Amino acid sequence: MNILLVGSGGREHALAWKLAQSPTLDTLFAAPGNPGIAQHATIVGLDVSDHRAVIDFCRRERIGLVVIGPEAPLVDGLADNIRAVGVPVFGPGRAAAQLEGSKGFTKDLCARVGIPTARYFRVTSKAGALAALDDFGERCVIKADGLAAGKGVTVAETRAEAEAAIAALFADGPAEAVIEEMLEGPEASLFVLSDGTVTASFGSAQDHKRVGDGDTGPNTGGMGAYSPAAVLTAALEEQALGEIVRPTIDALAEAGTPYVGVLYAGLMLTADGPKLIEYNVRFGDPECQVLMARFEGDLVALLLAVAEGRLADQPEPAFSRDVALTVVMAAQGYPGTPRSGGAIAGIAAAEATGATVFQAGTAEAGGRIVASGGRVLAVTATGPDVKAAQAAAYRGVDAIDFPDGFCRRDIGWRAV
């Protein structure tokens, strides 16, 4: 089977790495790809925002499955348009992708269906946002309504921080945001496959959003992760599935917008049970890297079954008992303005230690790999426990020569 993988980040490199291991794969194409993905796929010069060009490519190359990695093409309706010509797609349509495309949409769905989540207000003006702060005390969370690459969230510990976040959100004129109460407890990420009707759990992970050690500094798209998340016990996972995920899938199906793909539920494990922080409509990045490192099945067969509505015919996804941990190496300046063009060496040396290096924001220039984004590499390793996986991942990190890069040195610290 020929497959088209859409995307260019570390998540897509991890997907390409795992898809390429399937005995049913003929040719894997990737657009736009990156130098790491090119080790496993044929890179094609497609503009994925040009849906007609993507459809024509699928027809010409007899693509049997399209896997859409990032959220933006999903929110843009790429999956709908490809499905319209009869090509199976792993990824939700535009309407269902609003679970990530609009924080307000998701919060309203939660309120309508009775899904446990933080108390909230939707706001569309600076004055309204400032007035809403009075209902949340000193601490609250402020979220830009649309896509923000994991960085549109401010966890405000003081009224001054909240007011500054609101001023920044509305600095350029009209905007939409959600202001919500701050939930307390450990966080965990739960991944669930859905073919529109049937669901299957696809592992858990714990992300590290803050840029600095000890969870300090501004939010990022993710500086590292490990899987599984021990705090999400089997009982809590089943509770989250029953009270949060399945009611969401059912509500979308009843609305005539079935959810097909992977649903990433960010959870806060409060004293009152799991509550939804937010949904993502794709594999997380860097969570995908640790999930793929542990997944033991045929990814092509599984994603095709999801795309074709045959998930019930598949065995439960099987994962290694080992822990996987990934450390993101980012370019100096991230999550602000990252320094681009920095040379990267030592990837082969890192992989010689037993780690797997997934490339995210990289490019090739003059025969060398250079940085071309904020999060540049995700150095991933496994071990019998978090401490062992952490040590293995940092051995890989220390073998890489990336003078313009930095990383957190404490990924997995809560578990360790």
JSON list of C-alpha atoms in Angstrom, two decimals, residues 104 119 213 228 245-246 256 333:
[
{"chain": "A", "resi": 104, "resn": "GLY", "atom": "CA", "xyz": [-15.00, 27.74, 23.18]},
{"chain": "A", "resi": 119, "resn": "ARG", "atom": "CA", "xyz": [-15.76, 26.40, 35.13]},
{"chain": "A", "resi": 213, "resn": "ASP", "atom": "CA", "xyz": [13.61, 22.97, 34.81]},
{"chain": "A", "resi": 228, "resn": "PRO", "atom": "CA", "xyz": [3.05, 5.60, 30.35]},
{"chain": "A", "resi": 245, "resn": "VAL", "atom": "CA", "xyz": [-13.93, 10.76, 26.00]},
{"chain": "A", "resi": 246, "resn": "ARG", "atom": "CA", "xyz": [-16.79, 8.46, 25.03]},
{"chain": "A", "resi": 256, "resn": "GLY", "atom": "CA", "xyz": [-23.54, 14.00, 12.20]},
{"chain": "A", "resi": 333, "resn": "GLY", "atom": "CA", "xyz": [15.25, 31.92, 22.06]}
]
